[in-house]
PDB file of C-alpha atoms in Angstrom:
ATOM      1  CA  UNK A 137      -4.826  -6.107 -16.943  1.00 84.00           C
ATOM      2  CA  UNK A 138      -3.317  -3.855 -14.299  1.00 89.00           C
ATOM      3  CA  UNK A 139      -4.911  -0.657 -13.580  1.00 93.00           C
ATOM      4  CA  UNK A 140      -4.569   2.229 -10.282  1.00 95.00           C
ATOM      5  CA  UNK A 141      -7.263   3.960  -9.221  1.00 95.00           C
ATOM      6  CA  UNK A 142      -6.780   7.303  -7.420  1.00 93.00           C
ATOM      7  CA  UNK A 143      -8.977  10.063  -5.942  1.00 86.00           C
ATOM      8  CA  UNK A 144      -9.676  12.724  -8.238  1.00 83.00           C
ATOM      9  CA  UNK A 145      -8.311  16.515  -7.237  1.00 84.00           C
ATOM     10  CA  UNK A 146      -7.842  19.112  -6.901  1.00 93.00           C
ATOM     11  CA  UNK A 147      -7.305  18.686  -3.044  1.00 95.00           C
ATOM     12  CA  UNK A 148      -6.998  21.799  -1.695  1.00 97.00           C
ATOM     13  CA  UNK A 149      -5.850  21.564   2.114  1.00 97.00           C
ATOM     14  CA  UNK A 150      -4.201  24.722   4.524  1.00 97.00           C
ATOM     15  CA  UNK A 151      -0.468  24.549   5.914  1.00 97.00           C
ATOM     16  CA  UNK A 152      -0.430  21.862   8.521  1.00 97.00           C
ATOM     17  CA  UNK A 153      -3.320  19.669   7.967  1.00 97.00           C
ATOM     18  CA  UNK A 154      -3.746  16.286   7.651  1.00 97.00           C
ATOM     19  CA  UNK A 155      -2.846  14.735   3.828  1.00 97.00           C
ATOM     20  CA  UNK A 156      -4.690  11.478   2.519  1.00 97.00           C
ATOM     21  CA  UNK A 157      -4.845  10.314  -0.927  1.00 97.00           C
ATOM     22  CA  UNK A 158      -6.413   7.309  -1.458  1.00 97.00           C
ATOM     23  CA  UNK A 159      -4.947   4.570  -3.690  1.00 97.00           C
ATOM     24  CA  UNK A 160      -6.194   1.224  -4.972  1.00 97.00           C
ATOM     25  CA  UNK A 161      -4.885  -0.968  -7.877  1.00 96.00           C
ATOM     26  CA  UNK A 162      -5.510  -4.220 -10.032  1.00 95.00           C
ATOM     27  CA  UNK A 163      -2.596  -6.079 -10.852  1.00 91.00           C
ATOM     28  CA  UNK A 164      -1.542  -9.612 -11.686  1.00 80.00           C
ATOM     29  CA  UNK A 165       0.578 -11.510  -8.993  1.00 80.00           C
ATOM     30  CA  UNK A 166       2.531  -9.414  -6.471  1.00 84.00           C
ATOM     31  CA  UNK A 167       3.548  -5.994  -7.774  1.00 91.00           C
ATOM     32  CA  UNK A 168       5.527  -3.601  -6.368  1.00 91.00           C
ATOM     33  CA  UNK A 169       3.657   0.261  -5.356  1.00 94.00           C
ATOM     34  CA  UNK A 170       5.062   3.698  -5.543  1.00 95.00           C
ATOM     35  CA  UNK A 171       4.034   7.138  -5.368  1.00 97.00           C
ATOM     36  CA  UNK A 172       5.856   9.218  -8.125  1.00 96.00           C
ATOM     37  CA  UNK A 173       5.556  13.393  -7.428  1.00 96.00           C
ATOM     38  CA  UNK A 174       5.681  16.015 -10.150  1.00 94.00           C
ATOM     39  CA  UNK A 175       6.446  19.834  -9.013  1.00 94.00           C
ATOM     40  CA  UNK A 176       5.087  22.825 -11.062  1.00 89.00           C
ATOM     41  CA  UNK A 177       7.818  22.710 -14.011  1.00 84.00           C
ATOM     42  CA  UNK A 178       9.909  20.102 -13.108  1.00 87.00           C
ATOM     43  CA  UNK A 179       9.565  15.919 -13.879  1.00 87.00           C
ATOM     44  CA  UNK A 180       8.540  13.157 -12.066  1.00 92.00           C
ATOM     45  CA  UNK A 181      10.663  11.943  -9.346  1.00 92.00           C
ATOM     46  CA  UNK A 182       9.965   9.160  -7.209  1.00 94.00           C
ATOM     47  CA  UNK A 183       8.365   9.974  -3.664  1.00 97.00           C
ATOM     48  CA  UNK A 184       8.549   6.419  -2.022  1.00 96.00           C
ATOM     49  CA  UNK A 185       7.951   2.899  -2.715  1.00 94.00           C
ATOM     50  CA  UNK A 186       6.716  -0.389  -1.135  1.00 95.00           C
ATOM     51  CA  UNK A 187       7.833  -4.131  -3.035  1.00 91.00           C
ATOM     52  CA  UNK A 188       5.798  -6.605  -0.439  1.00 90.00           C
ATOM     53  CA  UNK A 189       2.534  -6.690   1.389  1.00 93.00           C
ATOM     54  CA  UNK A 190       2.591  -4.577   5.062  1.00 95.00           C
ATOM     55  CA  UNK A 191       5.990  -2.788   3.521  1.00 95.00           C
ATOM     56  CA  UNK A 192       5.674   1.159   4.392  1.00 97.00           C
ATOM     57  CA  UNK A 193       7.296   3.385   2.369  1.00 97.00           C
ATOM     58  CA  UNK A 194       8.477   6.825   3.377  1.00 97.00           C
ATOM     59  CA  UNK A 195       9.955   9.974   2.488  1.00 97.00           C
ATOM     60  CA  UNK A 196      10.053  13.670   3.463  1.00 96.00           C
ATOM     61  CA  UNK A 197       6.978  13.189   6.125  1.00 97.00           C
ATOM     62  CA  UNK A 198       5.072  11.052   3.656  1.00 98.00           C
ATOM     63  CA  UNK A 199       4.425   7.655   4.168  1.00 98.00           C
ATOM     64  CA  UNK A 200       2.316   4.299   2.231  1.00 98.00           C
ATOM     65  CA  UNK A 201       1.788   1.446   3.643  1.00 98.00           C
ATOM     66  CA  UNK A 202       1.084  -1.553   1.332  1.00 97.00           C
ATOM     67  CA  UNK A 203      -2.052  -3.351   1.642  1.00 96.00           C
ATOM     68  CA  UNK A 204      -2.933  -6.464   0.143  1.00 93.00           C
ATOM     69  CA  UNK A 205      -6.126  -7.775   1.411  1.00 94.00           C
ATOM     70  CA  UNK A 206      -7.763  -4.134   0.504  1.00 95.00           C
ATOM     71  CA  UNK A 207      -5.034  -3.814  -2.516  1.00 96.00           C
ATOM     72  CA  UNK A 208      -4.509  -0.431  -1.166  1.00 97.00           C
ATOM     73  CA  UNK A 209      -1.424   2.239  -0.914  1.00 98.00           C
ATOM     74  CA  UNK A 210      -2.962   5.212   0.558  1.00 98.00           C
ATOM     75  CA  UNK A 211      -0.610   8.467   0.978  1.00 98.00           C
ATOM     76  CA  UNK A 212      -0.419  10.387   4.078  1.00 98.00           C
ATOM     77  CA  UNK A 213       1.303  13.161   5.737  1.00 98.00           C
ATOM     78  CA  UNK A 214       0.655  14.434   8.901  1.00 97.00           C
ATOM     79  CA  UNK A 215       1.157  18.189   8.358  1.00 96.00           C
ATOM     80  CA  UNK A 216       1.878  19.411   4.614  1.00 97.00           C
ATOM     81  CA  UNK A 217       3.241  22.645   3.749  1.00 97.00           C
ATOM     82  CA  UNK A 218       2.883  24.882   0.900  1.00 97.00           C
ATOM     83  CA  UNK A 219       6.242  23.514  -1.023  1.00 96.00           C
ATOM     84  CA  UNK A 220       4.149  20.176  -1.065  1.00 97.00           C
ATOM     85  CA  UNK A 221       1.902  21.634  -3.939  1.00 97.00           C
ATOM     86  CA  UNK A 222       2.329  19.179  -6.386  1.00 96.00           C
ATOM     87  CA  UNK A 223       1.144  16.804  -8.829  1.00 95.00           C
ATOM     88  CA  UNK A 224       1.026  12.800  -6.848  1.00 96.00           C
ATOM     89  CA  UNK A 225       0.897   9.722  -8.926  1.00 96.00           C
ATOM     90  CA  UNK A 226       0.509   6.560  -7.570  1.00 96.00           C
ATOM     91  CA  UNK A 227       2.054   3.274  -9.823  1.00 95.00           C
ATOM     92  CA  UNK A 228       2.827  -0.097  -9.736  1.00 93.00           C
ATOM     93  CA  UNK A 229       5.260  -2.130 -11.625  1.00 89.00           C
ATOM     94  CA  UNK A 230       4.378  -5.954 -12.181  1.00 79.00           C
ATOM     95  CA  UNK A 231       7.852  -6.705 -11.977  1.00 71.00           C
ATOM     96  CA  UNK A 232       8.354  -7.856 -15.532  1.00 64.00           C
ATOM     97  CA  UNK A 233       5.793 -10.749 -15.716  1.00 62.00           C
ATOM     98  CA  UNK A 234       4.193  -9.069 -18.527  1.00 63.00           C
ATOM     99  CA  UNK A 235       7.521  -8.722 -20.489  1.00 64.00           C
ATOM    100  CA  UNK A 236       7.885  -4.795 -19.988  1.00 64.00           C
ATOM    101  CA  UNK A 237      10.514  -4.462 -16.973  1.00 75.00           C
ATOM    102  CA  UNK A 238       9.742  -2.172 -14.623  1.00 79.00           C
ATOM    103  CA  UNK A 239       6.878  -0.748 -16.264  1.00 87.00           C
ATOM    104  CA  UNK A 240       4.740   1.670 -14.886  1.00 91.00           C
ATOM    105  CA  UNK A 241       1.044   1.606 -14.821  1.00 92.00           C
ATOM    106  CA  UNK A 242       0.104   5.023 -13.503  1.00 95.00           C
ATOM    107  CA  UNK A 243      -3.254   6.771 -11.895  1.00 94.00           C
ATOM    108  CA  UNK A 244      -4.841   9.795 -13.079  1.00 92.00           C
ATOM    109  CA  UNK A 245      -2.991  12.149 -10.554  1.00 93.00           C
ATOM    110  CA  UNK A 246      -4.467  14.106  -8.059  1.00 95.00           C
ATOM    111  CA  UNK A 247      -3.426  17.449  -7.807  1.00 95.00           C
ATOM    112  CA  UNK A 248      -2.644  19.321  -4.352  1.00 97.00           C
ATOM    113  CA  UNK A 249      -2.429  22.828  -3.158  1.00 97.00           C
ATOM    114  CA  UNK A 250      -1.879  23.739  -0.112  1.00 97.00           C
ATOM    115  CA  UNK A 251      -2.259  27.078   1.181  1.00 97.00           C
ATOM    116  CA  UNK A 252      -1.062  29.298   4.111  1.00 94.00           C
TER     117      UNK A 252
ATOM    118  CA  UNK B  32      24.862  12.254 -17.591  1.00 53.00           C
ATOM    119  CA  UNK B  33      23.700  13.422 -14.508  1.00 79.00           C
ATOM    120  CA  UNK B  34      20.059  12.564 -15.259  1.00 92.00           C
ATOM    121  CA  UNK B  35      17.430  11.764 -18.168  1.00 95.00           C
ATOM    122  CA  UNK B  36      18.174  14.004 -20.875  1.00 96.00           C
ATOM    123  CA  UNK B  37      15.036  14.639 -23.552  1.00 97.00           C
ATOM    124  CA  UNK B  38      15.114  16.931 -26.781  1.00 97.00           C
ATOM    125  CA  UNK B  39      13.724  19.145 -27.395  1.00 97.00           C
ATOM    126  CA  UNK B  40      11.561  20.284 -24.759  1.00 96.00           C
ATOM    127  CA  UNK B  41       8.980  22.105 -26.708  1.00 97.00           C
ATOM    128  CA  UNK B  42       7.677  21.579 -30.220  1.00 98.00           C
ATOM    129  CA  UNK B  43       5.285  22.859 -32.293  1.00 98.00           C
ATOM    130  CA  UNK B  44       4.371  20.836 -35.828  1.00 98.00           C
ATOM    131  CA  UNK B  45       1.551  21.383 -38.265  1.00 97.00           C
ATOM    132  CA  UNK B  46      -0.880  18.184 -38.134  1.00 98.00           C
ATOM    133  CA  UNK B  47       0.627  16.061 -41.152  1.00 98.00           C
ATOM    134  CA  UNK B  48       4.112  16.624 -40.451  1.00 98.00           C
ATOM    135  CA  UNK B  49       6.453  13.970 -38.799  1.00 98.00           C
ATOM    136  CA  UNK B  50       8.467  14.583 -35.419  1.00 98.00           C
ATOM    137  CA  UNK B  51      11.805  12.678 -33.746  1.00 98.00           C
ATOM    138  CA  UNK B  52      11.568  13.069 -29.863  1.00 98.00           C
ATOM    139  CA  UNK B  53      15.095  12.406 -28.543  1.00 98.00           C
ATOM    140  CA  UNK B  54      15.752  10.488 -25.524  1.00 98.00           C
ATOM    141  CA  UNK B  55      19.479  10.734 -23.989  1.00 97.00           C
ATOM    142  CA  UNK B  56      19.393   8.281 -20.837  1.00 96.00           C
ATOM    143  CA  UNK B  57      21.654   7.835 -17.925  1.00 93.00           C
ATOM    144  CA  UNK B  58      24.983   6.609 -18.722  1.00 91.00           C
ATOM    145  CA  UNK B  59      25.099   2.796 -18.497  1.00 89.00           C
ATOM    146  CA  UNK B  60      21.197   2.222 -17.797  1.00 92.00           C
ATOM    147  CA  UNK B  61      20.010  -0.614 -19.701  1.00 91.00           C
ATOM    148  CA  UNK B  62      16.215  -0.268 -19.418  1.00 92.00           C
ATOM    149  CA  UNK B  63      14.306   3.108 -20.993  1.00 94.00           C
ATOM    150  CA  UNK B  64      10.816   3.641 -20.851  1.00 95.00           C
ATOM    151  CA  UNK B  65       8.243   6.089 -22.975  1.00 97.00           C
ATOM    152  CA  UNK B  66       5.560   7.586 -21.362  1.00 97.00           C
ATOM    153  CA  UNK B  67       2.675   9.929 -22.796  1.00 96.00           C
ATOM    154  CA  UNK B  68       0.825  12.411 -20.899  1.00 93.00           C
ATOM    155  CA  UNK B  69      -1.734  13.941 -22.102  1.00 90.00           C
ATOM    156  CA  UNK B  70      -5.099  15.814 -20.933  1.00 80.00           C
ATOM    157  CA  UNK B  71      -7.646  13.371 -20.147  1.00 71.00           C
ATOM    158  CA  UNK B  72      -6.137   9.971 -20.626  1.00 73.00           C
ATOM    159  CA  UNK B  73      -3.456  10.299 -17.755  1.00 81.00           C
ATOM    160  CA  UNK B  74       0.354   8.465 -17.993  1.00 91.00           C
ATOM    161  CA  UNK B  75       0.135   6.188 -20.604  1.00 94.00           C
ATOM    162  CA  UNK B  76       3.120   3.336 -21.373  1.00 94.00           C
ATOM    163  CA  UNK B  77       4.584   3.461 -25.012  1.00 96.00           C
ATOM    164  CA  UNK B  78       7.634   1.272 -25.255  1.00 96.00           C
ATOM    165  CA  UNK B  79       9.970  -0.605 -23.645  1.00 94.00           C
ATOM    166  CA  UNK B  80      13.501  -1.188 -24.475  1.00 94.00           C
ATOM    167  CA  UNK B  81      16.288  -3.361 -22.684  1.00 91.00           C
ATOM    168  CA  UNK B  82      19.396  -2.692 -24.952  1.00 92.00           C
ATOM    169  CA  UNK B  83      18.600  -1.971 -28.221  1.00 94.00           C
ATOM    170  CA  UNK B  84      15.347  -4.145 -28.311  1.00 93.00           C
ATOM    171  CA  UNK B  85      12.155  -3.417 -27.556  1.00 93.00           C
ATOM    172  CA  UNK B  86      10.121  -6.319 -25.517  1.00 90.00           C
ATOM    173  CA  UNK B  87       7.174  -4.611 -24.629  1.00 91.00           C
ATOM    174  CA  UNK B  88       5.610  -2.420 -27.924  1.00 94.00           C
ATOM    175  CA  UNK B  89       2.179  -2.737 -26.578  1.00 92.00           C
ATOM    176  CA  UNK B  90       1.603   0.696 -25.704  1.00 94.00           C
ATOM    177  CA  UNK B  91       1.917   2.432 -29.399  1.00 97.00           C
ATOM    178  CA  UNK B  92      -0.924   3.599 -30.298  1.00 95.00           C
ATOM    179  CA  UNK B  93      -0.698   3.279 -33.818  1.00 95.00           C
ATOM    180  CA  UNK B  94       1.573   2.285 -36.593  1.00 96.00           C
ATOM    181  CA  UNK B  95       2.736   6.206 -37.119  1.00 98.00           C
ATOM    182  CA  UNK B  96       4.165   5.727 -33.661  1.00 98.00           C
ATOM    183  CA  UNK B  97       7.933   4.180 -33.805  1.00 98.00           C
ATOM    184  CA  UNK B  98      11.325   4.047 -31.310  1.00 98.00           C
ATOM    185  CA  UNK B  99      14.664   3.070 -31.856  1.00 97.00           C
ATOM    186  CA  UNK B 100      17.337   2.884 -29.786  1.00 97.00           C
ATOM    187  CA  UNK B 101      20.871   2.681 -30.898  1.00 91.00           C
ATOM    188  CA  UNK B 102      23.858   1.565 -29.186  1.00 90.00           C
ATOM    189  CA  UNK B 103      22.396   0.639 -26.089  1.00 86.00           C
ATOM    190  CA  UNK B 104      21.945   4.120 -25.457  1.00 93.00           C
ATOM    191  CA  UNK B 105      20.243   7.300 -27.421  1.00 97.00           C
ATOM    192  CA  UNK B 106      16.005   6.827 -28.503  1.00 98.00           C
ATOM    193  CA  UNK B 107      14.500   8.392 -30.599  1.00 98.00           C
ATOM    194  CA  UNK B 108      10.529   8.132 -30.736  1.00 98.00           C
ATOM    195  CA  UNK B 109       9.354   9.270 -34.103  1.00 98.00           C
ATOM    196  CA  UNK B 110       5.689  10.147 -34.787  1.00 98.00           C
ATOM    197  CA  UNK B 111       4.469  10.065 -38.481  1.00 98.00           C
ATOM    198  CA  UNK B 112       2.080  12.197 -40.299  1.00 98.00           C
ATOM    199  CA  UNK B 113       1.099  14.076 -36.665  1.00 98.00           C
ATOM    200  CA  UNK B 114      -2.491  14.056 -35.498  1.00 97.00           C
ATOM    201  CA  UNK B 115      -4.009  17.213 -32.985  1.00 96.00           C
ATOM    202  CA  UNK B 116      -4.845  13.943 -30.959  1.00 94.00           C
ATOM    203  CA  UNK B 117      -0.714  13.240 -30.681  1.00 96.00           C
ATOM    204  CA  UNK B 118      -0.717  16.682 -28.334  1.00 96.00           C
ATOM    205  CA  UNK B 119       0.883  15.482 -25.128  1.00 96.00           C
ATOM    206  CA  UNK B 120       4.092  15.450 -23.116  1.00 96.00           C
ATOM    207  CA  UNK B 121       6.329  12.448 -23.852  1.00 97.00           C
ATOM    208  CA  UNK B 122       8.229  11.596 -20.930  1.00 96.00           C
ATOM    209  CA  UNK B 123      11.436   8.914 -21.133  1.00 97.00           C
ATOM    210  CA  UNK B 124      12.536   7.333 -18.394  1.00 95.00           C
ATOM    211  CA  UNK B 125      15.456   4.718 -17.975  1.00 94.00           C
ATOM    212  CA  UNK B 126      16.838   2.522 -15.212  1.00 90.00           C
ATOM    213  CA  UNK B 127      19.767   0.761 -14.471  1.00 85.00           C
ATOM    214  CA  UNK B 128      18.667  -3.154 -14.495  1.00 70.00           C
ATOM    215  CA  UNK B 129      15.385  -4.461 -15.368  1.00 54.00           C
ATOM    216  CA  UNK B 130      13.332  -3.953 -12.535  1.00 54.00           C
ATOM    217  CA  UNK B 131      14.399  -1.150 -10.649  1.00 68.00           C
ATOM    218  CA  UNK B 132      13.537   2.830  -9.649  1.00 82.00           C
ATOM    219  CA  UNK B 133      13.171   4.363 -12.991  1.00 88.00           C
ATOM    220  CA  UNK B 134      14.322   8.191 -13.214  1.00 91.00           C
ATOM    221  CA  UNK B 135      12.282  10.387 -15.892  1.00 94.00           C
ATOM    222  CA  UNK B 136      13.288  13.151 -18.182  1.00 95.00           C
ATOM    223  CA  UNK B 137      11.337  16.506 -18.055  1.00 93.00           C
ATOM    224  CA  UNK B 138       9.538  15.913 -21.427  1.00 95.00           C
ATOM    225  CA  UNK B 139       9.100  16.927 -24.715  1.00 97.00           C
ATOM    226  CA  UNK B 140       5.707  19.067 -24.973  1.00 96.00           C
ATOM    227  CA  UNK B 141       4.244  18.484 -28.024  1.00 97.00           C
ATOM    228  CA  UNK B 142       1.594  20.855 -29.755  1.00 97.00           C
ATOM    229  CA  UNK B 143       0.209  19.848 -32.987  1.00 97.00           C
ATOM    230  CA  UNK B 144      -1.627  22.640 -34.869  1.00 97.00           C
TER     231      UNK B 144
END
């Protein structure tokens, strides 16, 4: 079946340093990758998303670049800042060939805080 | 609506007792999605609905676990005879076709006690 791996947290980085979060998934066929955010007290929104192998997704300085042959979708961001504290998900949606739509199959999470 | 709407946000039951989580959707999204989060087993899937049927079940974790959705709109996930295992946030999420961006809710914390 399809399964995401992510690192485990907390990460714990200063203002301005260098952000990665390493991502790998199982999945059947081609599935699309995202990376799904979740502020202190507020839901899940969607931080950016790749459908297709070498696609990069980005979004407020972070960026993903899909990788197929290493089944990869690392996050990065060159310099975070304390209003990036936050919950990170990474996903992937087979598309509906298992029968459930767009369903998500979601890593553990990996929390961030990043301090001044 | 203006986004995922999900009653109520907190509730508090007394193991045994059954709960209806309520799901309110964007207007005209076809597709809605459950979710479970809980402490040590991460974002789990529940259900699946496209209109008022549900392809994908797979994700219930028991028979005291059931959704409807009426009217191509409103869910309601109802949990029978609650377990302290049941704890969790239950997060809906709906999108507009089948296989696009799906926007979540804020949850419905559940405590059983």
């Amino acid at each position: 079946g399809n399964s995401v791996t992510q690192m485990e947290g907390p990460v714990t980085l200063s203002e301005e340093a260098f952000l990665t979060i390493n991502c790998t998934y199982t999945a059947t066929g081609y599935p699309s990758l995202f990376w799904y955010v979740q502020y202190p007290g507020e839901g899940l929104q969607l931080l950016l998303k790749a459908t297709k192998a070498d696609d990069k997704g980005s979004n407020k300085g972070f960026e993903a670049t899909y990788r197929k042959e290493t089944t990869s979708f690392h996050l990065e961001k060159g310099s975070v800042q304390v209003s990036d504290s936050a919950v990170y998900f990474c996903a992937l949606s087979d598309r509906g060939l298992t029968g459930g739509g767009n369903k998500l199959t979601f890593g553990t999470g990996t929390q961030l805080k990043v301090e001044l | 609506g203006a986004g995922v709407s999900q009653s109520p946000s907190n509730k508090v039951t007394e193991k045994g007792k059954d709960v209806e989580l309520r799901c309110d959707p964007i207007s005209g999204h076809t597709a809605l999605y459950w979710y479970r989060q809980s402490l040590g087993q991460g974002l789990e899937f529940l259900i699946y609905f496209q209109g008022n049927s549900a392809p994908d079940k797979s994700g219930l974790p028991s028979d005291r676990f059931s959704a409807e959705r009426t009217g191509g709109s409103v869910s309601t996930l109802t949990i029978q005879r609650t377990q302290q295992e049941d704890s969790a946030v239950y997060l809906c999420a709906s999108s507009s076709q089948e296989n696009t961006e799906a926007f979540f809710g804020q949850g419905t914390r559940l405590t059983v006690v």
